[in-house]
Every structure is written in C-alpha cells, then in structure tokens.
Amino acid sequence: MTIILYDIPSTYKENTFSPNTWKARLALNLKGLPYKTQWVELPDIEPLYKKLGLAPVDENSNGSPFYTIPILHDPATGVYVAESILIAEYLEKTYPDTPSLFPYDTLALQAAFVKASRSLIFAANQFTLPVTLVKLNSSSAEHIRRTREPLFGKTVEEILPTGEQAVVEWAKVQEEFNKIDGWYAKNGGEGSFLLGDTLSWADFVILSILLWLKTIFGEGSGKWKEIAAWNGGRWQKLLEELNQYTTIFI
C-alpha cells in the first residue's frame, strides 16, 4: 500500500520547497518505501488536522495552535503522523528492516541537533519568505500575509533586508553555517556525514535546508553560489553525495 505524504504546493519546479517536508521525503526515499504526494494549501492545513483528529504540533508565539506540514498517512497501519521527526520515528519503528535514520541509538542526540540547527532557518527566513511568497498559489500567499505580517509588524516585502543591513543579516546566515560546519568537523575528517561514514537523520536535516535554499534562491543565483562555496564547498559536496535520495514522487 502506498504511503501518502502531505506537502505544500507552489510554482517551483515539481512544486516542493518546504524543508520540513523534504526531511520526511528523504526518510521515505532512504527506506525505499513507496509513497505519493498530496498537496495542501496553507489555509487548508488546520481544517485537515481537525478532520483527521490530529492535535496541533506546537503553539505560535501568541499562544494559538500551530498546525504544520508534513503529515504522513500509512494505509498499512491506518496511522496519521504529523511533524517530520515524529514521522521519522514512526518509520524507524514500523519498518525496522530498512536503513536506519538513527544508527547507534542516537535518536536523543539527533533530536538535540535538530533543535540546535533551527537557528539557521530563523536567520535565513527574512531572505527566503519574500521570495517564496510570489511562488505560492494565491490562497497560500494570502495566508502568509494574514498570519506572518502581524508577527513581524511589517509587510512581507519589508521583511527583506536591504543595503548594509542585508550584508549584516546575510553574514549571520554564514555564521550559522560555520557553526554547523564546526559540528561536522568533529568527526575527525572521517567521511562527509555528521557520524563520519554513516548517514543519519541529522544529515537529512541539513540536506533539507540546502534543498530549500537552493530552490528558493535558484541554482544560478549569487546567494546559492555563495552557500555552495562556504566551508570549503562542504554543502555542495553533501548535496552531490546525497542526490540519490532527492527524488520527488508525485
């Protein structure tokens, strides 16, 4: 039976762009589990949660419920799971004879890694959100404006840094990559992955961010070329080594 992965559509090539959904997709691809994508516009996510009887995964800064994609439905068990790391844990337990996402019993450590790496997404958001907005379908774009602009206190277009401020803020993105590069360097140069020669969930977390930024900015853009060259080309190399897991099943 084919697993269903819920994702957010856009006008980008093959639609997908969300780093959170990429993580779940990469996990499915690693494990060789057949799946297909079902597209859900942003304003339809909360009604979908309620229809499926799923609890919100978190709270927004104002205390309101937070509903997010991805959601995975496994017809073989009848289970619905929301949020990427919970999806990874479900797949690991349900399909133990497939390649492991958390080798050497590293689930707890990798969960901490995921939380620590979120600061990279936060640093990049001010550059990516205004670009993403114009690539979303109208209902999702309107949802972004309605929900994000009050949090920022400005329009989405005004979020994008300009001039000297853009230089300062972009340097913060590079600082976050430098931090992660330092973590990777702790493997003593043994292999390209966080655990040396052993691929794990942590590598997919970083890969999902790279795929997101490459899609948003465009492969030929100056920003992406900078990222690809940072840290001795580590990120471009990681993309190339893990390219086999980036197939998108529609």
Short mmCIF file of C-alpha atoms in Angstrom, two decimals:
data_model
loop_
_atom_site.label_atom_id
_atom_site.label_comp_id
_atom_site.label_asym_id
_atom_site.label_seq_id
_atom_site.Cartn_x
_atom_site.Cartn_y
_atom_site.Cartn_z
CA MET A 1 0.00 0.00 0.00
CA THR A 2 1.27 3.46 -0.91
CA ILE A 3 2.07 5.97 1.84
CA ILE A 4 0.63 9.48 1.46
CA LEU A 5 2.87 12.48 2.19
CA TYR A 6 1.08 15.82 2.51
CA ASP A 7 3.04 18.81 1.19
CA ILE A 8 2.51 22.49 0.29
CA PRO A 9 2.22 23.24 -3.47
CA SER A 10 3.92 26.10 -5.26
CA THR A 11 5.00 27.15 -8.74
CA TYR A 12 8.56 25.95 -8.17
CA LYS A 13 9.73 23.02 -10.29
CA GLU A 14 7.84 19.89 -9.18
CA ASN A 15 6.12 22.13 -6.59
CA THR A 16 8.02 21.09 -3.48
CA PHE A 17 10.13 23.53 -1.46
CA SER A 18 9.36 23.09 2.26
CA PRO A 19 12.42 21.93 4.24
CA ASN A 20 10.18 20.21 6.76
CA THR A 21 8.52 18.08 4.11
CA TRP A 22 11.87 17.42 2.48
CA LYS A 23 13.03 15.73 5.69
CA ALA A 24 10.13 13.28 5.60
CA ARG A 25 10.56 12.72 1.86
CA LEU A 26 14.26 11.97 2.26
CA ALA A 27 13.48 9.48 5.03
CA LEU A 28 10.98 7.67 2.81
CA ASN A 29 13.45 7.61 -0.07
CA LEU A 30 16.24 6.22 2.13
CA LYS A 31 13.97 3.46 3.39
CA GLY A 32 12.70 2.67 -0.09
CA LEU A 33 9.06 2.96 0.95
CA PRO A 34 6.58 3.70 -1.86
CA TYR A 35 4.67 6.94 -1.41
CA LYS A 36 2.91 9.70 -3.30
CA THR A 37 2.43 13.39 -2.59
CA GLN A 38 -0.89 15.03 -1.77
CA TRP A 39 -0.87 18.83 -1.98
CA VAL A 40 -2.47 21.02 0.72
CA GLU A 41 -2.67 24.81 0.55
CA LEU A 42 -1.60 26.61 3.74
CA PRO A 43 -5.10 27.74 4.86
CA ASP A 44 -6.34 24.16 4.45
CA ILE A 45 -3.81 22.66 6.89
CA GLU A 46 -5.71 23.46 10.09
CA PRO A 47 -9.03 22.08 8.75
CA LEU A 48 -7.14 18.96 7.62
CA TYR A 49 -5.74 18.43 11.14
CA LYS A 50 -9.21 18.75 12.61
CA LYS A 51 -10.71 16.42 10.01
CA LEU A 52 -8.06 13.78 10.75
CA GLY A 53 -8.30 14.25 14.51
CA LEU A 54 -4.66 15.35 14.83
CA ALA A 55 -3.55 17.61 17.68
CA PRO A 56 -1.58 20.76 16.79
CA VAL A 57 2.16 20.13 16.93
CA ASP A 58 3.03 23.28 18.87
CA GLU A 59 1.95 26.82 19.77
CA ASN A 60 2.60 30.07 17.92
CA SER A 61 4.31 32.90 19.79
CA ASN A 62 0.87 34.36 20.59
CA GLY A 63 -0.28 31.07 22.15
CA SER A 64 -2.52 30.00 19.28
CA PRO A 65 -2.32 26.39 18.00
CA PHE A 66 0.35 25.71 15.38
CA TYR A 67 -0.51 23.36 12.52
CA THR A 68 2.14 22.35 10.04
CA ILE A 69 3.07 20.13 7.14
CA PRO A 70 4.27 17.41 6.63
CA ILE A 71 1.64 14.88 7.55
CA LEU A 72 2.16 11.22 6.70
CA HIS A 73 -0.60 8.66 6.28
CA ASP A 74 0.34 4.99 6.23
CA PRO A 75 -2.59 2.93 4.88
CA ALA A 76 -0.85 -0.26 6.00
CA THR A 77 -1.40 0.69 9.65
CA GLY A 78 -4.09 3.36 9.31
CA VAL A 79 -1.83 5.81 11.18
CA TYR A 80 -1.54 9.57 10.58
CA VAL A 81 1.61 11.28 11.87
CA ALA A 82 2.45 14.99 11.79
CA GLU A 83 5.85 16.72 12.08
CA SER A 84 8.96 15.44 10.38
CA ILE A 85 10.93 13.99 13.30
CA LEU A 86 7.85 12.17 14.60
CA ILE A 87 7.36 10.80 11.10
CA ALA A 88 10.99 9.63 11.14
CA GLU A 89 10.50 7.92 14.50
CA TYR A 90 7.33 6.24 13.23
CA LEU A 91 9.06 4.95 10.09
CA GLU A 92 12.01 3.71 12.14
CA LYS A 93 9.76 1.68 14.46
CA THR A 94 7.31 0.47 11.83
CA TYR A 95 9.87 -0.53 9.21
CA PRO A 96 12.89 -1.75 11.23
CA ASP A 97 14.33 -3.79 8.35
CA THR A 98 15.02 -0.66 6.27
CA PRO A 99 18.14 1.57 6.54
CA SER A 100 18.24 3.34 9.89
CA LEU A 101 17.76 7.08 10.37
CA PHE A 102 19.10 6.92 13.93
CA PRO A 103 22.05 4.47 13.89
CA TYR A 104 23.90 3.62 17.09
CA ASP A 105 20.85 4.57 19.21
CA THR A 106 21.41 8.29 18.52
CA LEU A 107 17.78 9.46 18.45
CA ALA A 108 18.11 11.68 21.54
CA LEU A 109 21.34 13.28 20.34
CA GLN A 110 19.96 13.86 16.86
CA ALA A 111 16.78 15.42 18.24
CA ALA A 112 19.03 17.90 20.06
CA PHE A 113 20.92 18.52 16.82
CA VAL A 114 17.65 19.31 15.03
CA LYS A 115 16.70 21.87 17.65
CA ALA A 116 20.14 23.48 17.56
CA SER A 117 20.12 23.74 13.77
CA ARG A 118 16.82 25.66 13.68
CA SER A 119 18.67 28.93 14.20
CA LEU A 120 19.92 28.59 10.62
CA ILE A 121 16.34 28.57 9.33
CA PHE A 122 15.44 31.55 11.50
CA ALA A 123 18.44 33.51 10.17
CA ALA A 124 17.56 32.73 6.54
CA ASN A 125 13.80 33.32 6.80
CA GLN A 126 13.96 37.06 6.24
CA PHE A 127 15.65 36.41 2.90
CA THR A 128 13.52 33.45 1.82
CA LEU A 129 9.97 34.42 2.85
CA PRO A 130 9.57 37.41 0.49
CA VAL A 131 10.91 35.32 -2.41
CA THR A 132 8.70 32.35 -1.55
CA LEU A 133 5.56 34.45 -1.34
CA VAL A 134 5.48 35.18 -5.08
CA LYS A 135 5.85 31.46 -5.84
CA LEU A 136 2.88 30.35 -3.74
CA ASN A 137 -0.65 29.93 -5.03
CA SER A 138 -2.93 32.84 -4.14
CA SER A 139 -4.68 31.22 -1.16
CA SER A 140 -1.38 30.27 0.48
CA ALA A 141 0.17 33.67 -0.26
CA GLU A 142 -2.80 35.41 1.36
CA HIS A 143 -2.47 33.08 4.36
CA ILE A 144 1.20 34.06 4.76
CA ARG A 145 0.30 37.73 4.77
CA ARG A 146 -2.53 37.26 7.26
CA THR A 147 -0.52 35.18 9.72
CA ARG A 148 3.08 36.40 9.37
CA GLU A 149 2.77 40.12 8.87
CA PRO A 150 1.23 40.78 12.31
CA LEU A 151 4.11 38.83 13.90
CA PHE A 152 6.74 40.88 12.07
CA GLY A 153 4.84 44.16 12.33
CA LYS A 154 5.59 44.85 8.66
CA THR A 155 4.67 43.58 5.20
CA VAL A 156 6.39 40.50 3.81
CA GLU A 157 8.19 42.69 1.29
CA GLU A 158 9.54 44.88 4.10
CA ILE A 159 10.99 41.83 5.84
CA LEU A 160 13.69 41.51 3.17
CA PRO A 161 16.84 43.33 4.37
CA THR A 162 18.37 45.88 2.01
CA GLY A 163 21.62 47.82 1.76
CA GLU A 164 24.11 47.49 4.61
CA GLN A 165 21.52 45.69 6.74
CA ALA A 166 21.31 42.95 4.13
CA VAL A 167 25.09 42.48 4.36
CA VAL A 168 24.91 42.23 8.15
CA GLU A 169 22.00 39.78 8.14
CA TRP A 170 23.48 37.61 5.40
CA ALA A 171 26.66 37.35 7.44
CA LYS A 172 24.52 35.87 10.24
CA VAL A 173 23.37 33.13 7.85
CA GLN A 174 27.01 32.35 7.08
CA GLU A 175 27.78 32.28 10.81
CA GLU A 176 25.12 29.61 11.27
CA PHE A 177 26.65 27.52 8.50
CA ASN A 178 30.06 27.98 10.11
CA LYS A 179 28.66 26.66 13.38
CA ILE A 180 27.25 23.55 11.71
CA ASP A 181 30.48 23.08 9.77
CA GLY A 182 32.26 23.00 13.14
CA TRP A 183 29.99 20.20 14.30
CA TYR A 184 30.71 18.21 11.15
CA ALA A 185 34.43 18.77 11.60
CA LYS A 186 34.23 16.94 14.94
CA ASN A 187 34.01 13.64 13.05
CA GLY A 188 37.76 13.93 12.50
CA GLY A 189 37.52 14.07 8.74
CA GLU A 190 36.19 10.52 8.54
CA GLY A 191 33.55 10.73 5.83
CA SER A 192 31.19 13.52 4.80
CA PHE A 193 28.43 12.90 7.33
CA LEU A 194 27.94 14.02 10.90
CA LEU A 195 28.64 10.46 12.04
CA GLY A 196 31.60 10.10 9.69
CA ASP A 197 30.86 7.49 7.03
CA THR A 198 27.41 6.74 8.45
CA LEU A 199 24.41 8.58 7.04
CA SER A 200 21.79 9.63 9.58
CA TRP A 201 18.76 11.83 10.18
CA ALA A 202 21.00 14.81 11.04
CA ASP A 203 22.43 14.81 7.52
CA PHE A 204 18.91 14.82 6.08
CA VAL A 205 18.03 17.80 8.28
CA ILE A 206 20.91 19.80 6.79
CA LEU A 207 20.21 18.46 3.29
CA SER A 208 16.59 19.60 3.56
CA ILE A 209 17.74 23.13 4.41
CA LEU A 210 20.16 23.11 1.48
CA LEU A 211 17.45 21.91 -0.93
CA TRP A 212 15.13 24.62 0.39
CA LEU A 213 17.67 27.41 -0.08
CA LYS A 214 18.75 26.14 -3.49
CA THR A 215 15.12 26.05 -4.64
CA ILE A 216 14.16 29.44 -3.19
CA PHE A 217 17.17 31.38 -4.45
CA GLY A 218 17.73 29.41 -7.65
CA GLU A 219 20.79 27.35 -8.57
CA GLY A 220 22.26 30.18 -10.64
CA SER A 221 21.78 32.90 -8.04
CA GLY A 222 24.60 34.68 -6.29
CA LYS A 223 23.29 33.68 -2.87
CA TRP A 224 23.18 29.99 -3.67
CA LYS A 225 26.66 30.10 -5.22
CA GLU A 226 27.94 31.67 -2.01
CA ILE A 227 26.35 28.98 0.13
CA ALA A 228 27.67 26.20 -2.09
CA ALA A 229 31.21 27.58 -1.73
CA TRP A 230 31.13 28.18 2.04
CA ASN A 231 33.13 25.95 4.37
CA GLY A 232 35.36 24.57 1.67
CA GLY A 233 32.43 23.52 -0.51
CA ARG A 234 31.12 21.15 2.17
CA TRP A 235 27.45 21.87 1.41
CA GLN A 236 27.70 21.39 -2.35
CA LYS A 237 29.54 18.12 -1.73
CA LEU A 238 26.86 16.96 0.71
CA LEU A 239 24.17 17.70 -1.89
CA GLU A 240 26.02 15.74 -4.52
CA GLU A 241 26.65 12.75 -2.26
CA LEU A 242 23.01 12.53 -1.18
CA ASN A 243 21.44 13.36 -4.54
CA GLN A 244 20.19 9.78 -4.88
CA TYR A 245 17.67 10.42 -2.10
CA THR A 246 16.14 13.60 -3.57
CA THR A 247 13.64 12.02 -5.98
CA ILE A 248 10.17 13.57 -5.65
CA PHE A 249 7.31 11.12 -6.08
CA ILE A 250 4.15 12.94 -7.14
#
